[in-house]
GROMACS .gro file of C-alpha atoms in nm:
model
  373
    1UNK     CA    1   2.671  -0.045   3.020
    2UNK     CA    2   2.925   0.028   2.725
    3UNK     CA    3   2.762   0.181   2.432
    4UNK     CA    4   2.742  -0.101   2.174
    5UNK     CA    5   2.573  -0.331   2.403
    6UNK     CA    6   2.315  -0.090   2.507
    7UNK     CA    7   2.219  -0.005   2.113
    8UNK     CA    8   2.223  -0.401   2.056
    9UNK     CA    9   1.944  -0.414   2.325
   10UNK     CA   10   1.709  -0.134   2.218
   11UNK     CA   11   1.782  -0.265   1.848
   12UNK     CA   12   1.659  -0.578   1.937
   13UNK     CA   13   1.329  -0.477   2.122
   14UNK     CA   14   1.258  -0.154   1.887
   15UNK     CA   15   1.389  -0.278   1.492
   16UNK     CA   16   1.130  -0.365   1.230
   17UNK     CA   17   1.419  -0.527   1.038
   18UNK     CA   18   1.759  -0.502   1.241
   19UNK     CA   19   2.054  -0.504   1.063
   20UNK     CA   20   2.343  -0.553   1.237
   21UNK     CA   21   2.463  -0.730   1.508
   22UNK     CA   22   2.736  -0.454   1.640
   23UNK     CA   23   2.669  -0.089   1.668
   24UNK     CA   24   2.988   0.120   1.505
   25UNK     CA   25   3.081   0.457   1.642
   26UNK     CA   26   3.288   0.534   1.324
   27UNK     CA   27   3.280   0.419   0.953
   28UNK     CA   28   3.540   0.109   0.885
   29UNK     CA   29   3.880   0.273   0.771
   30UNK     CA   30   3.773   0.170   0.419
   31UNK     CA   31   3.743   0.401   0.147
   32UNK     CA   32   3.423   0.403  -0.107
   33UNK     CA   33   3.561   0.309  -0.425
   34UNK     CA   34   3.869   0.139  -0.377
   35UNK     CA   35   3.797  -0.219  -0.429
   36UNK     CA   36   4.080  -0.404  -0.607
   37UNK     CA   37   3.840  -0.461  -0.903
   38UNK     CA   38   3.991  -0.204  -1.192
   39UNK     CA   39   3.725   0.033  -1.368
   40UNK     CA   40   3.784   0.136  -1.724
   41UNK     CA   41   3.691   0.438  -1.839
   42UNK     CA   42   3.412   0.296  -2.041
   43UNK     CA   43   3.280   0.013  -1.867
   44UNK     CA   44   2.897  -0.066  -1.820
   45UNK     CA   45   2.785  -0.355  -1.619
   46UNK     CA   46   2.427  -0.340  -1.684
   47UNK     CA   47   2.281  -0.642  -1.748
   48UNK     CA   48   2.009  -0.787  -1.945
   49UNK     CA   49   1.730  -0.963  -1.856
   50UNK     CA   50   1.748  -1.289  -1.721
   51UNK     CA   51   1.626  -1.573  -1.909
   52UNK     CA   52   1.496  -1.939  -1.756
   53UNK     CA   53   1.798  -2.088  -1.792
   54UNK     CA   54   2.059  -1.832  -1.667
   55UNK     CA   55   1.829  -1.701  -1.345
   56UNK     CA   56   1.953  -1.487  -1.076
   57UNK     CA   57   2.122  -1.571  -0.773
   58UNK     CA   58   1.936  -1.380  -0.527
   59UNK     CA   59   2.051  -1.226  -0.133
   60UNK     CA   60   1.789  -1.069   0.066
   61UNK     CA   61   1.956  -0.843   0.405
   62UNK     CA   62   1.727  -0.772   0.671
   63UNK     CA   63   1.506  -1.021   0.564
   64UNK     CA   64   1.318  -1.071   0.880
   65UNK     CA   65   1.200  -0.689   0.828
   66UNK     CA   66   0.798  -0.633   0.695
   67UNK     CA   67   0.904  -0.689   0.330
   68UNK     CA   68   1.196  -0.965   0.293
   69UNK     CA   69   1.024  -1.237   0.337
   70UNK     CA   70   0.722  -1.174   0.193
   71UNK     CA   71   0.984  -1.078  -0.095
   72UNK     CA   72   1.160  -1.428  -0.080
   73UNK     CA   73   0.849  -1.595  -0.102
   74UNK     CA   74   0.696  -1.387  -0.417
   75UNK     CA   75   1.081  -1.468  -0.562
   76UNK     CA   76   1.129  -1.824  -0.499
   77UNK     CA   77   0.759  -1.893  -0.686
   78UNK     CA   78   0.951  -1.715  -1.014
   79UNK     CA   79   1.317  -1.843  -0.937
   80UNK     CA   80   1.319  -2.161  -0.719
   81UNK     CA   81   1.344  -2.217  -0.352
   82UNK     CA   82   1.710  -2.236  -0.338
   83UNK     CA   83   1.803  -1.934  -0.587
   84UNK     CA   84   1.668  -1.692  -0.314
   85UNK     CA   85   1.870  -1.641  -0.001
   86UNK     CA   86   1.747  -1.426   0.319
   87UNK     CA   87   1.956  -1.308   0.519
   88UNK     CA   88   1.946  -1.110   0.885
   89UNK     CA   89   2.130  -1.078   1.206
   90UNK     CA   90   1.831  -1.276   1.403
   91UNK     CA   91   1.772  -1.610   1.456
   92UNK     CA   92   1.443  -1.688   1.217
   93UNK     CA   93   1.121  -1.869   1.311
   94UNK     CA   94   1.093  -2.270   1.232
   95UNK     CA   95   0.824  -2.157   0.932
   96UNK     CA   96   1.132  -1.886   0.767
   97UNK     CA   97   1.433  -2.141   0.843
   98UNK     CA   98   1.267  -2.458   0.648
   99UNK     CA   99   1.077  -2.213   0.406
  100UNK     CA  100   1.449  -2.183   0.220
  101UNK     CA  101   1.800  -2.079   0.239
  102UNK     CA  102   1.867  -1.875   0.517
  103UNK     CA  103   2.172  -1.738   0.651
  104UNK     CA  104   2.338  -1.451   0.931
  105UNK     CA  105   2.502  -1.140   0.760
  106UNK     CA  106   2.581  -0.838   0.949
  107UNK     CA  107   2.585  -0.551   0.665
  108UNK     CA  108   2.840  -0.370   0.893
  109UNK     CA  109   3.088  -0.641   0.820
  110UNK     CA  110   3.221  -0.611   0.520
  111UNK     CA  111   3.405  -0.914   0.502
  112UNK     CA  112   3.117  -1.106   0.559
  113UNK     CA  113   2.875  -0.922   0.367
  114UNK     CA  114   3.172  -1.040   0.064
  115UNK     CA  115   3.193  -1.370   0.120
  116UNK     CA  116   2.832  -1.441   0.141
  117UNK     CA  117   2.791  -1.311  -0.215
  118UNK     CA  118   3.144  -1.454  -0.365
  119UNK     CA  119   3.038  -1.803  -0.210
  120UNK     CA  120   2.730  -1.804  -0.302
  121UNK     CA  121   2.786  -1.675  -0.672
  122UNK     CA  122   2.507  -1.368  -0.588
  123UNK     CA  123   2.409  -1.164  -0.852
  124UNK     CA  124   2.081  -0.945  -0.779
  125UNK     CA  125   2.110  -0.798  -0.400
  126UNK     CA  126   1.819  -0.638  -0.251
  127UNK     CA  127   1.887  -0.427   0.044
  128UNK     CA  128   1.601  -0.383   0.261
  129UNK     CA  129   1.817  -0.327   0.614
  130UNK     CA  130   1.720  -0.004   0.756
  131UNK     CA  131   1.605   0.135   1.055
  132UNK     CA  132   1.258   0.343   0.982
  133UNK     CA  133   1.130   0.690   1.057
  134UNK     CA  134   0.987   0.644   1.397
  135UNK     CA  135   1.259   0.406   1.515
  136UNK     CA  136   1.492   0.629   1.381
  137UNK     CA  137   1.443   0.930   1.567
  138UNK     CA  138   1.469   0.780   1.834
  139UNK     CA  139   1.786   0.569   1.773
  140UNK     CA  140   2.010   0.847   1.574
  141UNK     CA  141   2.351   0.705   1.592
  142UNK     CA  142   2.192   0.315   1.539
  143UNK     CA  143   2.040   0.498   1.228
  144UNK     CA  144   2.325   0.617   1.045
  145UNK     CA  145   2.519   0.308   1.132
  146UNK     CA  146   2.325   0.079   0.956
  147UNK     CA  147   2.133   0.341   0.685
  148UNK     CA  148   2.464   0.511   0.571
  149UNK     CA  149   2.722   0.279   0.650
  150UNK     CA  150   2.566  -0.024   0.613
  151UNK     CA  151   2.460   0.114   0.241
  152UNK     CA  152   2.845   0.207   0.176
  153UNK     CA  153   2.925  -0.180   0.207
  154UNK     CA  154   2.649  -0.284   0.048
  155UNK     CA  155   2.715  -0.056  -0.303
  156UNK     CA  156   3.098  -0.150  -0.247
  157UNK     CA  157   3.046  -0.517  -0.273
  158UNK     CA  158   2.785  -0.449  -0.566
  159UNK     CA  159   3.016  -0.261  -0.794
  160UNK     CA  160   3.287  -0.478  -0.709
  161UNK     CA  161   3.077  -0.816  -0.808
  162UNK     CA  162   2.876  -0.612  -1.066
  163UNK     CA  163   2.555  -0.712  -0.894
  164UNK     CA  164   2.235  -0.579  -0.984
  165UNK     CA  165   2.129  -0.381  -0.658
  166UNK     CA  166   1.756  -0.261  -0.527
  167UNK     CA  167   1.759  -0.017  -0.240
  168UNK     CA  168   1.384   0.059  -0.134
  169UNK     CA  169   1.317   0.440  -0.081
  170UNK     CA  170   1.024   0.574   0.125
  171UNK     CA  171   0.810   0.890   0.102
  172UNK     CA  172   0.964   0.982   0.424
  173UNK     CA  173   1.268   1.106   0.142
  174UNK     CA  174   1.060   1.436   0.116
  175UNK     CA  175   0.997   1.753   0.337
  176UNK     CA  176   0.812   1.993   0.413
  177UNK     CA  177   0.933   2.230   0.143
  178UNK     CA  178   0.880   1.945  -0.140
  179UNK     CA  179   0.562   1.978  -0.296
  180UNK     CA  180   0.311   1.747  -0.155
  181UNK     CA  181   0.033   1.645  -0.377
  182UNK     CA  182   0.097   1.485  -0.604
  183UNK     CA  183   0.487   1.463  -0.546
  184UNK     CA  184   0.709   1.422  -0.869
  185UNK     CA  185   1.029   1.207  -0.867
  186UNK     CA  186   1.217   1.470  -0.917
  187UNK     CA  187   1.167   1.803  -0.703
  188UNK     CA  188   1.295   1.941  -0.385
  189UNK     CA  189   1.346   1.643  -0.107
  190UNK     CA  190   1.472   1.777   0.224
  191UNK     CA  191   1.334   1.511   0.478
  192UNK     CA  192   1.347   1.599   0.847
  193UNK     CA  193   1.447   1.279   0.993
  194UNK     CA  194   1.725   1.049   1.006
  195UNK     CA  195   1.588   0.781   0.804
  196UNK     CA  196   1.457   0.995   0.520
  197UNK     CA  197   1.817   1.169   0.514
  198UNK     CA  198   1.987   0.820   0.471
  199UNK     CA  199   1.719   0.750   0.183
  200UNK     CA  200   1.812   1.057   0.016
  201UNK     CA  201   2.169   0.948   0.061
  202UNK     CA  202   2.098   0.609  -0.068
  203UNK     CA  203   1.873   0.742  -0.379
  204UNK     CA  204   2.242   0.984  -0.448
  205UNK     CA  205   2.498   0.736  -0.430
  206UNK     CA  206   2.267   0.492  -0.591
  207UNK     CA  207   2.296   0.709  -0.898
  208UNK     CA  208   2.678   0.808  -0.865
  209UNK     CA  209   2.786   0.470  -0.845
  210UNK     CA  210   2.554   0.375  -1.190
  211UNK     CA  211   2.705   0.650  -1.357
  212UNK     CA  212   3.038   0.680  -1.220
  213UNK     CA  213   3.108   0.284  -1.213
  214UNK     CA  214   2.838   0.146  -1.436
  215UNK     CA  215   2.672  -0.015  -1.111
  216UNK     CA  216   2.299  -0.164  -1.241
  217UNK     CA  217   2.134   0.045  -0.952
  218UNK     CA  218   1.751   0.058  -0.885
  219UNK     CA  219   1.527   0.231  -0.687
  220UNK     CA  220   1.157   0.256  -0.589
  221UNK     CA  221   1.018   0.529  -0.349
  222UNK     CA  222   0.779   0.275  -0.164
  223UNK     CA  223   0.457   0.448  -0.016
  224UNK     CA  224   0.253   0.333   0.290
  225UNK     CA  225   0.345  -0.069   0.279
  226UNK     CA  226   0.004  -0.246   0.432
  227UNK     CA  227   0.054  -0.586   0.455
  228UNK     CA  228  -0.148  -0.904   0.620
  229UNK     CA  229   0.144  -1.126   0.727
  230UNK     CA  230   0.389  -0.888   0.898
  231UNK     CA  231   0.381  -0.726   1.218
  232UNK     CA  232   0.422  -0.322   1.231
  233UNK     CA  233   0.776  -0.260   1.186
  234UNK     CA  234   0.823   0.125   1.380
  235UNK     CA  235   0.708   0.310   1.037
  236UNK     CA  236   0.493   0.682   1.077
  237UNK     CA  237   0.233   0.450   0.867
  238UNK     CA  238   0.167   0.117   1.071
  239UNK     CA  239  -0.157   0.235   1.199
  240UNK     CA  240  -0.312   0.127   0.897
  241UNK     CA  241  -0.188  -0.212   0.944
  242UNK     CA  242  -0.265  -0.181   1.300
  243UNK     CA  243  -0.618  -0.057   1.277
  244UNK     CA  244  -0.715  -0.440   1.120
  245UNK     CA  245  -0.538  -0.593   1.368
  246UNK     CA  246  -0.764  -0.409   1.642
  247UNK     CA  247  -1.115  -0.397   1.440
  248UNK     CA  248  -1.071  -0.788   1.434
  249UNK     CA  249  -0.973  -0.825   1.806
  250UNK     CA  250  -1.181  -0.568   1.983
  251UNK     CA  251  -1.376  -0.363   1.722
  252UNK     CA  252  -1.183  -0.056   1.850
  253UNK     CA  253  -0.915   0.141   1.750
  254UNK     CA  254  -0.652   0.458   1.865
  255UNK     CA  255  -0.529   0.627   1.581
  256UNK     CA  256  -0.173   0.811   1.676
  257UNK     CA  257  -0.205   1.027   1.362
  258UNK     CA  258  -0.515   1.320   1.317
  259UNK     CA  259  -0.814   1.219   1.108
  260UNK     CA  260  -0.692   1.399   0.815
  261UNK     CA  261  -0.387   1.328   0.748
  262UNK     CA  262  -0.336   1.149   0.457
  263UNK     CA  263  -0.090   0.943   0.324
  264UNK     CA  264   0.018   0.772  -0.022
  265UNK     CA  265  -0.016   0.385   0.053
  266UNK     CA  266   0.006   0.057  -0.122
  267UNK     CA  267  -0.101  -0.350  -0.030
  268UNK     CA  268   0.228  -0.543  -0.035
  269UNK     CA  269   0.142  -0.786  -0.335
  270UNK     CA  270   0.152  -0.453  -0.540
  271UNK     CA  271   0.501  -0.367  -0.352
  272UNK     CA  272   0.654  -0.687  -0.428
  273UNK     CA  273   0.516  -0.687  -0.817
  274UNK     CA  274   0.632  -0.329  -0.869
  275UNK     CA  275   0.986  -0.441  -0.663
  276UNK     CA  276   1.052  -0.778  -0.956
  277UNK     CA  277   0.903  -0.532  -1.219
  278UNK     CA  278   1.132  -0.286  -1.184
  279UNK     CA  279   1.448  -0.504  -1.137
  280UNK     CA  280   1.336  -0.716  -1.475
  281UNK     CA  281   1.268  -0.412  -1.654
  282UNK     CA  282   1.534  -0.381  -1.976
  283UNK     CA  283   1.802  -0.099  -1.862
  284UNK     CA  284   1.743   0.068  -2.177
  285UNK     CA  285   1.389   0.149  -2.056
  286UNK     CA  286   1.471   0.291  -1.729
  287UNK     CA  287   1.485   0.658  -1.776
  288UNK     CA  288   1.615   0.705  -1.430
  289UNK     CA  289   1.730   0.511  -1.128
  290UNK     CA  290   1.508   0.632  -0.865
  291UNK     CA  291   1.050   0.577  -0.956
  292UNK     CA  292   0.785   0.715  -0.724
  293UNK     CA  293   0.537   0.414  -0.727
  294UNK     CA  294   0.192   0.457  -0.604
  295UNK     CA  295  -0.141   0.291  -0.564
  296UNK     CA  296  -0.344   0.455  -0.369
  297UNK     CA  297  -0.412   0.735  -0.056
  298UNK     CA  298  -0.621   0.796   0.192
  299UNK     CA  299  -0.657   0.940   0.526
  300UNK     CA  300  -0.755   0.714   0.851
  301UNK     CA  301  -1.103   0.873   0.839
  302UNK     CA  302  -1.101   0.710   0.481
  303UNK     CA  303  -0.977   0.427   0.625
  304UNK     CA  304  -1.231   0.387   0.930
  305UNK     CA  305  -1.523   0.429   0.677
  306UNK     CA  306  -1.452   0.149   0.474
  307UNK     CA  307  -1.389  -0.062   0.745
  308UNK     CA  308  -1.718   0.001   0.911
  309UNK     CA  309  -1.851  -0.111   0.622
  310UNK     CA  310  -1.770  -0.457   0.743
  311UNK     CA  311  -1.772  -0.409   1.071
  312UNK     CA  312  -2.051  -0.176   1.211
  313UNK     CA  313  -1.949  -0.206   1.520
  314UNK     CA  314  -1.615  -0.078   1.448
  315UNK     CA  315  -1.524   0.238   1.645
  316UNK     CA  316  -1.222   0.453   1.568
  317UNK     CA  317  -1.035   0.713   1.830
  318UNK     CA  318  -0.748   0.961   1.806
  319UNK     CA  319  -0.492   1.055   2.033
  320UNK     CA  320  -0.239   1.195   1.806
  321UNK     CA  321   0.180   1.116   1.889
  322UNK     CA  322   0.305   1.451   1.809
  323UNK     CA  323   0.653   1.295   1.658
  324UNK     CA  324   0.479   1.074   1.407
  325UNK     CA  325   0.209   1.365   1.334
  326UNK     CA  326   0.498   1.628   1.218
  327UNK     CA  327   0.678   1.351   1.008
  328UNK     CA  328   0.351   1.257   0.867
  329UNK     CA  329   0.321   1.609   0.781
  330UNK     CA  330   0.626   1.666   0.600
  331UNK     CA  331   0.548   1.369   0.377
  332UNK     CA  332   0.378   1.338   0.001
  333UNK     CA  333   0.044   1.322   0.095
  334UNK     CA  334   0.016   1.135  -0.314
  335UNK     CA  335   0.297   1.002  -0.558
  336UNK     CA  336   0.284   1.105  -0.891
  337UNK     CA  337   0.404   0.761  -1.028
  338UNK     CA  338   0.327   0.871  -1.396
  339UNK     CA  339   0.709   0.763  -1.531
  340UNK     CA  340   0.709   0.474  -1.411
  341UNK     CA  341   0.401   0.365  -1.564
  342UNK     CA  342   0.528   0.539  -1.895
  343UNK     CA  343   0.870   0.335  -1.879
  344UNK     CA  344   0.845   0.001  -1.708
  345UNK     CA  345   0.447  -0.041  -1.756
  346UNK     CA  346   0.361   0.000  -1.357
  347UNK     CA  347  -0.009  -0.048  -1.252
  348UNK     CA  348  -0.136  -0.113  -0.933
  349UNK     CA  349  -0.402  -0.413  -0.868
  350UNK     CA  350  -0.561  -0.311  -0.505
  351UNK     CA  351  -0.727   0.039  -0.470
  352UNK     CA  352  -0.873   0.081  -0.104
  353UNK     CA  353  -1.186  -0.138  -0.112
  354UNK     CA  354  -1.007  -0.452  -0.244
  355UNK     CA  355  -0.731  -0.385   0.046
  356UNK     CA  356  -1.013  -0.344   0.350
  357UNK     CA  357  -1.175  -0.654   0.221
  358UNK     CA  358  -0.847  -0.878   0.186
  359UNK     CA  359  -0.689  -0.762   0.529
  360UNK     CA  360  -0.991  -0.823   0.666
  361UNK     CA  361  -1.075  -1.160   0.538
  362UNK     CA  362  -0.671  -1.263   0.656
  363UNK     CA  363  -0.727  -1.162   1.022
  364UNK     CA  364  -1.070  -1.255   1.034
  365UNK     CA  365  -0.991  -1.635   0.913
  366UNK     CA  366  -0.680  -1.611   1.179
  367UNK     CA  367  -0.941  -1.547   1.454
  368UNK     CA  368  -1.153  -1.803   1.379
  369UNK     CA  369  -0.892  -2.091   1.324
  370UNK     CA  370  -0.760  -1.953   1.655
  371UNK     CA  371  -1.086  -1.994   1.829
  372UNK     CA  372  -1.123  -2.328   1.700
  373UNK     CA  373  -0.818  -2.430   1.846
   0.00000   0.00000   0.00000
């Protein structure tokens, strides 16, 4: 079976969010910074705030990942249905293709990733194609196709169209050697897997191409994402999404990660707040380009406690992947998120209690309508 098609198949049954629709065994022949757009010396392309009457023109890739569309919907409420475009390689469900715009872009084609934003007059880009940490690992070469050369087209098109772009980091953008409770956004980083080595990459070039081309580039280090509406997407931290699916279904639960370990995490309607927060923040008040964010952390025996406080019944197990147990353990186990509360005003809504009761209420309602019917 030739390469390409092989990594098209396990993309397909292993992606959270693919993001492509080719596998590339080199980099185009295109160089990083030579669009035809001319730079001057002292150019800056940051832009101000957008006001109700000149809104942004927004393009979602790999929007059928955990986060886009949650992140379309939360958009279109502030900007209109048809301002906000998602975009992915897949073919989207009924609900996602008459919920809005929706179109195919392959971020490994340049040319297309172009004329998607030329034609449709883009101007904020968020970039949430990636393959994550667990997926990662054990898709190297899909990886760093679509996390490193999928990000060089992306910041190429950006700085040529003077977009405002938002890359999503991870905590899985530290090591072992950073310091691990509380992490500060700035310290020693050396991750230990493929996907926290693009991030790193991303959070650097991020940064050059702000200060080297004036590119409005932003950047959130995203904890634990726990959200209602999305399945697991391959992440070191889906068993605490996974762990409501079960308590609702069976009132048991495997853990793949030790009791212990614990883990910076955050409900997604904080996520998507901190994500337009950040990107409507004045650029004057953005000390840097890259913010830990944080809400809360807690271990899965935290986790298991609160939930038995619903459930009674509720029994947790462990039998502990040793892959996702070493990258767990060369993560933050808590963000220090203290600039970007100082700069852009962050603060988190959902502390552990409110997010047990809310995940729990979703499922539980999706049971019962699904016994009814």
């Amino acid at each position: 079976m030739p390469l390409a098609r092989m990594l098209r198949q396990v993309a397909g049954q292993m992606l959270g969010s693919p993001a492509c629709g080719c596998w590339m065994p080199a980099p185009p022949l295109r160089f990083l910074g030579t669009s035809p757009r001319q730079i001057p010396a002292d150019a800056s392309f940051h832009s101000a705030s957008f006001s109700g009457t000149d809104q942004p023109r927004v393009l979602i890739t790999g929007g059928l990942g955990q986060l886009g569309v949650g992140l379309a919907n939360f958009l279109r409420k502030r900007f209109g249905k048809d301002s906000v475009i998602l975009s992915d390689i897949r073919k989207p469900p009924d609900h996602i293709f008459h919920s809005g715009p929706f179109i195919y872009s392959d971020i490994l084609d340049y040319k297309n990733l172009r004329e998607i934003v030329v034609n449709n007059r883009i101007t904020w880009l968020f970039h949430y194609s990636a393959l994550l940490s667990a997926v990662g690992e054990a898709n190297v070469s899909l990886a760093r196709a679509v996390n490193i050369t999928g990000l060089h087209n992306v910041l190429d098109v950006a700085a040529e169209h003077n977009l405002r772009l938002f890359v999503p980091s991870t905590i899985g953008a530290f090591g072992p050697t950073s310091p691990r409770n509380p992490t500060p956004d700035l310290c020693v980083q050396r991750p230990r897997t493929i996907y926290g080595v693009s991030k790193v990459h991303a959070e650097l070039m991020g940064e050059y191409y702000h200060y080297r081309y004036g590119l409005d580039f932003r950047c959130l280090r995203y904890p634990g994402i726990i959200s209602a509406d999305s399945q697991p997407g391959g992440g070191t931290t889906d068993y605490a999404v996974q762990i409501f699916h079960d308590a609702i279904k069976s009132g048991k639960f495997e853990c793949n990660l030790k009791p212990s370990t614990r883990l910076p995490m955050m409900y997604i309607d904080d996520c998507l707040r901190a994500t337009l927060e950040v990107m409507e923040a004045p650029a004057e008040s953005l000390s840097m380009r890259t913010y830990n964010v944080n809400a809360m952390s807690f271990t899965p025996e935290d986790l298991a406690q609160e939930v038995l406080k619903h459930i009674p019944e509720f029994q947790i197990t462990y039998n502990v992947d040793s892959v996702r147990q070493a990258i767990a353990d060369s993560w933050p186990m808590n963000f220090d998120d203290s600039n970007a509360r100082k700069d852009w005003g962050w603060k988190h809504d959902f502390d552990l209690p409110e997010l047990v009761t809310t995940m729990l209420n979703f499922y539980g309602s999706d049971t019962r309508i699904a016994q009814a019917n």
